[in-house]
mmCIF file of C-alpha atoms in Angstrom:
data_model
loop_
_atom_site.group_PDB
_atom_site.id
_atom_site.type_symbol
_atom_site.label_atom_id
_atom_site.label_comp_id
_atom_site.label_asym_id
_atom_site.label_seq_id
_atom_site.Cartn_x
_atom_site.Cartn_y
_atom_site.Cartn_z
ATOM 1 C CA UNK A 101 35.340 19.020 24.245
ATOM 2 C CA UNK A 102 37.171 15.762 24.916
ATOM 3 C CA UNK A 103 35.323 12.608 23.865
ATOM 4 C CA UNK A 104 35.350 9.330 25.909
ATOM 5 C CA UNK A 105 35.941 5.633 25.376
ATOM 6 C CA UNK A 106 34.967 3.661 28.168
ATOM 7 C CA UNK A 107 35.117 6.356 30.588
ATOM 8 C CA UNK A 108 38.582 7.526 29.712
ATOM 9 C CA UNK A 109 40.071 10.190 27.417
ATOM 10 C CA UNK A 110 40.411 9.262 23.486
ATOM 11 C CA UNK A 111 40.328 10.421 20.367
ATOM 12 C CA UNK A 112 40.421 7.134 18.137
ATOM 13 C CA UNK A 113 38.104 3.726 18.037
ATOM 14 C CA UNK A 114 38.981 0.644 17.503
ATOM 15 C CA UNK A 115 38.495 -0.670 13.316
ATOM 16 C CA UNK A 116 36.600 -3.383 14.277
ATOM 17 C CA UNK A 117 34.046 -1.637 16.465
ATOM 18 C CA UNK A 118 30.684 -2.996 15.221
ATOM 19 C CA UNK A 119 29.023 0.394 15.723
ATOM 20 C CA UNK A 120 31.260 1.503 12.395
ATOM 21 C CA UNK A 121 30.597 -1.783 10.672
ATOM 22 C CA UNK A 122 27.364 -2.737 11.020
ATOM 23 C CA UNK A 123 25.566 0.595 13.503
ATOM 24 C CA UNK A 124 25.315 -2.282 15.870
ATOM 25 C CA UNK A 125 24.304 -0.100 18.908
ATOM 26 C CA UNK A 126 22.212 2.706 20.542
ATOM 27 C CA UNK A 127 23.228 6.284 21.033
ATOM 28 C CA UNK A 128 21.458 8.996 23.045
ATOM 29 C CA UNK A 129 21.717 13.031 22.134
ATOM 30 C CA UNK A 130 21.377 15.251 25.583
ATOM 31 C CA UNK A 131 20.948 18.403 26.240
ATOM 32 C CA UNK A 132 23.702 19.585 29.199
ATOM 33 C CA UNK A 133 22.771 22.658 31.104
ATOM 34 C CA UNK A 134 25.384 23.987 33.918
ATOM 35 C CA UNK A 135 26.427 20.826 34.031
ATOM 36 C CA UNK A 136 23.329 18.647 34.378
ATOM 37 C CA UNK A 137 22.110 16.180 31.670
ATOM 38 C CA UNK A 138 18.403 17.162 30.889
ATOM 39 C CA UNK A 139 15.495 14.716 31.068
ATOM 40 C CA UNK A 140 18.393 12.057 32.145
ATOM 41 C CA UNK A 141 15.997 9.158 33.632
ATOM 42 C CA UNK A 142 14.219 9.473 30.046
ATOM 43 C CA UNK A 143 17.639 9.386 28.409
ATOM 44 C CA UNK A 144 18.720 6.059 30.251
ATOM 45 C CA UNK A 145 15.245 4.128 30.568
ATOM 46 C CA UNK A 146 15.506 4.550 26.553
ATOM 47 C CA UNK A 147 18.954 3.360 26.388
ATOM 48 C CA UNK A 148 18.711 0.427 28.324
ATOM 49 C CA UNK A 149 15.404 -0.421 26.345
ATOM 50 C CA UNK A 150 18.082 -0.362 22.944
ATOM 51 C CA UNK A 151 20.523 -2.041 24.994
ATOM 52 C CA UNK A 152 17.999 -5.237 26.216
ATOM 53 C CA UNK A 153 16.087 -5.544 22.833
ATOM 54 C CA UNK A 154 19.546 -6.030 20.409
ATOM 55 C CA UNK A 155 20.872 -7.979 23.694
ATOM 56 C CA UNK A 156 24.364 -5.457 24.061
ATOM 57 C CA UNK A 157 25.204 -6.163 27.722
ATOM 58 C CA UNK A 158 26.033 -2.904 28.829
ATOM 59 C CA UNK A 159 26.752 -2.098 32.656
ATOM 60 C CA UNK A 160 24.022 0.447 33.024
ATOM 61 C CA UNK A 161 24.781 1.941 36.254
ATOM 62 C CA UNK A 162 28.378 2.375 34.914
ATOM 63 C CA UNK A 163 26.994 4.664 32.094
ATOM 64 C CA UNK A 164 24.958 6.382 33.974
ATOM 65 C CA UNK A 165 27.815 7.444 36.355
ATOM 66 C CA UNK A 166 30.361 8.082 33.170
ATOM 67 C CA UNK A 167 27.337 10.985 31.840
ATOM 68 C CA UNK A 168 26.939 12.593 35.093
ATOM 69 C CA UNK A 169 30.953 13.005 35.055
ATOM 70 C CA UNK A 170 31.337 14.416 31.393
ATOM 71 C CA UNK A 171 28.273 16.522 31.794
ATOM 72 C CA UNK A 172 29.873 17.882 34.675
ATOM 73 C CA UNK A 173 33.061 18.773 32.798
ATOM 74 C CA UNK A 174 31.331 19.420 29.599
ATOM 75 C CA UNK A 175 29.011 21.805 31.230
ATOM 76 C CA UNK A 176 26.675 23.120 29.021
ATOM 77 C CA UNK A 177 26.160 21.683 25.341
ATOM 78 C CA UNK A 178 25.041 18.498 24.116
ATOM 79 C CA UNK A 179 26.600 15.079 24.756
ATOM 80 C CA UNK A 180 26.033 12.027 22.487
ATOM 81 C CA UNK A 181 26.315 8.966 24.500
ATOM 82 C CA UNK A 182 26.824 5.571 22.337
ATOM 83 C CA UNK A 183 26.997 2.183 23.517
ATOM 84 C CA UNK A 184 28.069 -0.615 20.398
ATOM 85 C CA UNK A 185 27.528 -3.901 20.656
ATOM 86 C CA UNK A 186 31.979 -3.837 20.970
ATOM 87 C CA UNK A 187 34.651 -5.086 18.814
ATOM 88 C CA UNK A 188 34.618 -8.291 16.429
ATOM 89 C CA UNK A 189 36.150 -9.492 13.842
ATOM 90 C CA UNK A 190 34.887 -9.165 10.322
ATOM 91 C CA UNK A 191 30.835 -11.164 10.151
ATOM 92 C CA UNK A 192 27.930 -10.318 10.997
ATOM 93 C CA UNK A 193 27.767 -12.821 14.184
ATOM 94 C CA UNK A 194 28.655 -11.217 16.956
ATOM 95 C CA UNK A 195 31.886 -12.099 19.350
ATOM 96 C CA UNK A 196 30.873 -14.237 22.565
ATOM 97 C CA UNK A 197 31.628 -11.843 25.153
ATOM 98 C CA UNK A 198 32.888 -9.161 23.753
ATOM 99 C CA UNK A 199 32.051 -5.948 26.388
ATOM 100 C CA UNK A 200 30.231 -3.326 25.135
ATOM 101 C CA UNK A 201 31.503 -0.231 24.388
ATOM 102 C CA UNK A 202 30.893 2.905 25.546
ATOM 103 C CA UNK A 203 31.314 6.453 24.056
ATOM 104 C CA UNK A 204 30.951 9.807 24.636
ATOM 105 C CA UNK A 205 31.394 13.132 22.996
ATOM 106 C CA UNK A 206 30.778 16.969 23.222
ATOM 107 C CA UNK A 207 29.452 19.656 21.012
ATOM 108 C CA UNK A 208 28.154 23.604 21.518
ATOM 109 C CA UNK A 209 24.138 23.894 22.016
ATOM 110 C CA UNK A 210 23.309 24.518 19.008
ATOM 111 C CA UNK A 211 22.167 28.335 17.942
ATOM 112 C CA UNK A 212 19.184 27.386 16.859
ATOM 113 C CA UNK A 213 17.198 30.927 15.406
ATOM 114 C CA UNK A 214 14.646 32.409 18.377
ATOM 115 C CA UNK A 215 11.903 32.367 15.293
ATOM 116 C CA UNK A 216 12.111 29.163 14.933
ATOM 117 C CA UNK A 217 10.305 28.809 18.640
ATOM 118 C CA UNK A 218 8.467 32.339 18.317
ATOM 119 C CA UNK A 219 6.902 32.247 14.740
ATOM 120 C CA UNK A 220 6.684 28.815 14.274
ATOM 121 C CA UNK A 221 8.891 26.349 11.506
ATOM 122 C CA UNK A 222 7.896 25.096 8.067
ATOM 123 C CA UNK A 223 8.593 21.479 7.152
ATOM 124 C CA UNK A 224 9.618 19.986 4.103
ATOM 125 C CA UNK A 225 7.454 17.105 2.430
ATOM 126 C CA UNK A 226 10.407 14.493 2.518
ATOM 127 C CA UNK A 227 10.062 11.646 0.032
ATOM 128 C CA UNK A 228 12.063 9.113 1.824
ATOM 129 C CA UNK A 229 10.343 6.963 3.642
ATOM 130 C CA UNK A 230 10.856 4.918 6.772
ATOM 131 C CA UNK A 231 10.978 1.065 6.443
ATOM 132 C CA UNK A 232 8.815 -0.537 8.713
ATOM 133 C CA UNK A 233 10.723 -3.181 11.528
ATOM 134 C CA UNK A 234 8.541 -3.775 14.610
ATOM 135 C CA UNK A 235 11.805 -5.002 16.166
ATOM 136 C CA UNK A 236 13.535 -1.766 15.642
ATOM 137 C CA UNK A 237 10.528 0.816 15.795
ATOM 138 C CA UNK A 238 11.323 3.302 18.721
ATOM 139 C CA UNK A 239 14.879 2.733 19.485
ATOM 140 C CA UNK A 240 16.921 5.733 18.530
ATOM 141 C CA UNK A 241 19.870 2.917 16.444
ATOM 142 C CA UNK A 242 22.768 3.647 15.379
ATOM 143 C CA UNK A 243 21.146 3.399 11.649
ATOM 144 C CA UNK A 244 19.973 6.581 10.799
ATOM 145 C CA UNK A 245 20.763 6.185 6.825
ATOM 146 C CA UNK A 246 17.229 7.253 6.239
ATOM 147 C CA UNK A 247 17.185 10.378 8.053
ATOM 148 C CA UNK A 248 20.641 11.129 6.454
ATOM 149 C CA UNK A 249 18.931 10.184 3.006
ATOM 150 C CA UNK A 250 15.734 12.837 3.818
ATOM 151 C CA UNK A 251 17.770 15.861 5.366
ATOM 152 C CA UNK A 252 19.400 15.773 1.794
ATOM 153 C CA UNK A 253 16.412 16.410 0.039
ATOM 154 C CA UNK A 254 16.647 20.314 1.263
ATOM 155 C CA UNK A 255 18.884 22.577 1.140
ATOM 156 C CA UNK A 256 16.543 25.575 1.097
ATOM 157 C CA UNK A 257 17.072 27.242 5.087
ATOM 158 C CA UNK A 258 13.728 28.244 5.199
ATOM 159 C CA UNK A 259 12.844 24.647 5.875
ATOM 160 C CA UNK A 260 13.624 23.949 10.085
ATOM 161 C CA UNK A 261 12.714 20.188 9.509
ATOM 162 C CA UNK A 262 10.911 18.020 7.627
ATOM 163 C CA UNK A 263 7.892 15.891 7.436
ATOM 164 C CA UNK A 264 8.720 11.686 7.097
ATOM 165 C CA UNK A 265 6.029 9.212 6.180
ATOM 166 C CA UNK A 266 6.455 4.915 6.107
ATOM 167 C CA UNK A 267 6.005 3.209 2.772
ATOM 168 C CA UNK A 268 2.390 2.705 3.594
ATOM 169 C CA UNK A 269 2.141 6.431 3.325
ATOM 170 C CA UNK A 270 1.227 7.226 7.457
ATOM 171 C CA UNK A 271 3.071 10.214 9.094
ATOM 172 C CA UNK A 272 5.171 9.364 11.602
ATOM 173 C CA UNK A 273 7.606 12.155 12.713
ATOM 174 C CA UNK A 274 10.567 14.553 11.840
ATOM 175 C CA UNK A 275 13.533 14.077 10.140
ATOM 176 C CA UNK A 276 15.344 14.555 13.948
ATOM 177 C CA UNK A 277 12.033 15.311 15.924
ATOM 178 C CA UNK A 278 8.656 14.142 17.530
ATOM 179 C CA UNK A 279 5.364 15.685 15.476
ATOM 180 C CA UNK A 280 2.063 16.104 17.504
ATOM 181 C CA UNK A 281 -1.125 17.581 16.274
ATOM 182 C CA UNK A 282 -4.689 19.282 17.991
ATOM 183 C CA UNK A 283 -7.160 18.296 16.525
ATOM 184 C CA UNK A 284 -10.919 18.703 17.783
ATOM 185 C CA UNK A 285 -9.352 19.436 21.427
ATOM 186 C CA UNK A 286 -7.432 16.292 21.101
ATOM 187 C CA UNK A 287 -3.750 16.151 21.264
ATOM 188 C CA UNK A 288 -2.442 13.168 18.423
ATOM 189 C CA UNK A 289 1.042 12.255 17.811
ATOM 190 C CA UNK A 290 1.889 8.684 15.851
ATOM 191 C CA UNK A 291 1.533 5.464 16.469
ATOM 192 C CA UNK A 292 5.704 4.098 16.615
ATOM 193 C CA UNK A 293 5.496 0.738 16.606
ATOM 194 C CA UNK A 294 6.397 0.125 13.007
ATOM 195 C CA UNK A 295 8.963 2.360 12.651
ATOM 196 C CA UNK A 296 10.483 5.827 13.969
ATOM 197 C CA UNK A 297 11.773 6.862 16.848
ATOM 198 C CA UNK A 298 10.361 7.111 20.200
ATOM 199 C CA UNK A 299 11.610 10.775 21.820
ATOM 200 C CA UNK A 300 12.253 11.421 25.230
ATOM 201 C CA UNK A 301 10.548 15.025 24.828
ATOM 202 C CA UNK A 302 7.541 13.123 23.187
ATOM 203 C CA UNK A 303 7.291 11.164 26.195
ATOM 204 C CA UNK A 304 7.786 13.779 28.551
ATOM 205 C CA UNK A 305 4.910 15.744 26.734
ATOM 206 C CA UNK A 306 2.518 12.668 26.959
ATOM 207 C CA UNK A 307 3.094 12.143 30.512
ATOM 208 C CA UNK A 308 2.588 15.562 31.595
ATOM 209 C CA UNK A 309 -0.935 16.242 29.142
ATOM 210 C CA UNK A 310 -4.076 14.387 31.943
ATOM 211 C CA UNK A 311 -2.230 16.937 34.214
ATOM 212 C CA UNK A 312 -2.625 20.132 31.633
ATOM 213 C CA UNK A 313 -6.303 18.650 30.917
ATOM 214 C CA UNK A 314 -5.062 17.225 27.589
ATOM 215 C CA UNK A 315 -6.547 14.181 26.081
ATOM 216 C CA UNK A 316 -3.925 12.761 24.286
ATOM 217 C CA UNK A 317 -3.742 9.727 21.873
ATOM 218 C CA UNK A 318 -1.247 7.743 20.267
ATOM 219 C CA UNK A 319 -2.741 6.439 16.542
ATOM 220 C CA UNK A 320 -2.018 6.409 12.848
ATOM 221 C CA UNK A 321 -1.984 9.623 11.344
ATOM 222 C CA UNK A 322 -2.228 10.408 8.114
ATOM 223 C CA UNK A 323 -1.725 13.446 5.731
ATOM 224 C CA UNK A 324 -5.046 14.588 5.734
ATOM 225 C CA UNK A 325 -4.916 14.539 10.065
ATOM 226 C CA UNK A 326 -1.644 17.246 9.666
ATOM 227 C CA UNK A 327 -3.861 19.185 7.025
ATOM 228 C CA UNK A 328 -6.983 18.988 8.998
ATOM 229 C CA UNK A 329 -5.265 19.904 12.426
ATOM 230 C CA UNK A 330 -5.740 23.213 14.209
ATOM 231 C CA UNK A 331 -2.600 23.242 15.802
ATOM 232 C CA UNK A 332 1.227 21.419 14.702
ATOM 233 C CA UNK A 333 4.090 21.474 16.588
ATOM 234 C CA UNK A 334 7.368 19.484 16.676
ATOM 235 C CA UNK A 335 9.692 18.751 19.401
ATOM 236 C CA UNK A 336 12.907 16.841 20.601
ATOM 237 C CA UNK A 337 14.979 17.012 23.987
ATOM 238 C CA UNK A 338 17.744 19.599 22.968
ATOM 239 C CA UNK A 339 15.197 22.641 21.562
ATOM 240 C CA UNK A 340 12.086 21.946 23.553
ATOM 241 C CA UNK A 341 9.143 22.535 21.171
ATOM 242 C CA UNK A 342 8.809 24.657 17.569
ATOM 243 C CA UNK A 343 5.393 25.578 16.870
ATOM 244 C CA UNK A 344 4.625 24.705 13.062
ATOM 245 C CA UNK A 345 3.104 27.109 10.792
ATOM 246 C CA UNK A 346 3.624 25.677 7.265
ATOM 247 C CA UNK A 347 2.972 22.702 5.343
ATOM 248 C CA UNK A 348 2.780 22.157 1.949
ATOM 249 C CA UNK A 349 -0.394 24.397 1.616
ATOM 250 C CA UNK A 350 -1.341 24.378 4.808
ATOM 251 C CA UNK A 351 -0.522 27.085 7.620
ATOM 252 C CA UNK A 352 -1.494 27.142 11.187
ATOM 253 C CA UNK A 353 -1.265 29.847 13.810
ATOM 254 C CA UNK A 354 0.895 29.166 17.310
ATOM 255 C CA UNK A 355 -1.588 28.103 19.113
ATOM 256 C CA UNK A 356 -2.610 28.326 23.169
ATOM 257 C CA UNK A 357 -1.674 24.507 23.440
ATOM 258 C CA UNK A 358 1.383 24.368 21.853
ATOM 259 C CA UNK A 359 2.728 27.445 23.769
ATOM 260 C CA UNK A 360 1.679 25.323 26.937
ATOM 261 C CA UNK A 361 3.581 22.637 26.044
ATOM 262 C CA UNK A 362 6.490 24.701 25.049
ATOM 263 C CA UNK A 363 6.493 26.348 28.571
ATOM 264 C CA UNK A 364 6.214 22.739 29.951
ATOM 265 C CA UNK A 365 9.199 21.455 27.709
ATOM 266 C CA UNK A 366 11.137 24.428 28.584
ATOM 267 C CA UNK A 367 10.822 23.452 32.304
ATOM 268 C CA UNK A 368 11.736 20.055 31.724
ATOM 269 C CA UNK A 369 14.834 20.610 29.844
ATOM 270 C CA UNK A 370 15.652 23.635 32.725
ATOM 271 C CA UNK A 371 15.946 21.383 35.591
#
């Protein structure tokens, strides 16, 4: 698939972009089904979040109408959207009124294997932590060094993810995914706002548990929470949600929540 500068055809950026210098900017990964961008209003609310806390001015209704056009032609994959901060010259202050740029590009779905949603993933205890930065925490930046830095740690297949922690030791999330836990007949996924990254899938999944009779909170977790839990999963906007049925020395069935909430992601990223 072509990718997309500023709305048009290209297949080279600019030297100076400050997305390649500094990962000044935001990016977005979406699922594209028969030519529809899944959980899209998620997508852009996050976006534009990115955009107004590092202060990129980027024409927001112009994005959105750019994705709806290369989903179209892409059809069904995944498009990465990225919006930089634009071009500069070399410093870290940026240019007075330099526009924002804009970028898309297209890949296959990826073949994920079916057992990964049927039996369940196990995750790798990744020693790289995430740096806390209240500023950052949430945004899905363009500085991803650490998850680069922790999917290195494994090369084994048999590990679908794995398992990052902060440097004060809480768990926070997957290497590219959301983690939630049951626990007592209480549905727990991490507090992010020290650090990690706020998925549109996890937020789907929150909104939709008062409805399922869920009670769901949002609070520090810890190792002994995933070891005590009754049910794991994972999740993220392009697979829905993997069940999780081994960490460390701990195993967990798929239980009858997280196959609700897999249903309910699969919906989601359906229509």
């Amino acid at each position: 698939m072509h990718s997309w500068v500023d709305g048009q055809e290209a297949s080279a950026l600019n030297l100076q972009n400050r997305g390649l210098a500094y990962g000044d900017g935001v990016f977005e990964t979406i699922a594209v089904r028969d030519g529809r961008p899944s959980l899209l209003s998620l997508h852009l609310d996050r976006l534009a979040l990115g955009c107004q806390r590092l202060a990129i001015d980027a024409d927001q209704a112009l994005i959105h109408d750019e994705l709806l056009r290369y989903a179209a032609r892409l059809r069904d994959g995944v498009a990465k959207l990225i919006v930089t901060r634009g071009d500069s010259q070399r410093g870290y202050a940026p240019a007075s009124g330099a526009p924002a740029r804009r970028i898309l590009q297209g890949s296959p779905l990826p073949a994920y294997p079916q057992a990964n949603a049927t039996d369940g993933v196990r995750l790798f205890p990744c020693q790289t932590r995430l740096a806390q930065q209240p500023l950052l925490a949430g945004l899905k930046h363009l500085n991803r060094l650490e998850q680069v830095l922790a999917r290195a740690e494994w090369q084994d297949s048999s590990y679908a993810e794995g398992l990052m922690r902060d440097t004060d030791g809480r768990v926070i999330e997957g290497v590219y995914s959301n983690l939630f836990l049951l626990k007592g007949g209480t549905l727990l996924t991490a507090d992010l706002s020290r650090c990690g990254v706020a998925g549109v899938m996890r937020d789907a999944l929150l909104a939709q548990a008062p409805a399922l009779g869920l009670d769901a909170q949002v609070r520090d977790l810890g190792l002994d929470d995933v070891q005590q839990a009754d049910e794991v999963f994972v999740c993220n906007s392009v697979y829905g949600v993997w069940p999780v049925r081994e960490f460390a020395a701990s195993n967990w069935p798929a239980g009858p929540v997280t196959r609700k909430l897999q249903a309910v992601a699969r919906t989601l990223l359906d229509t």
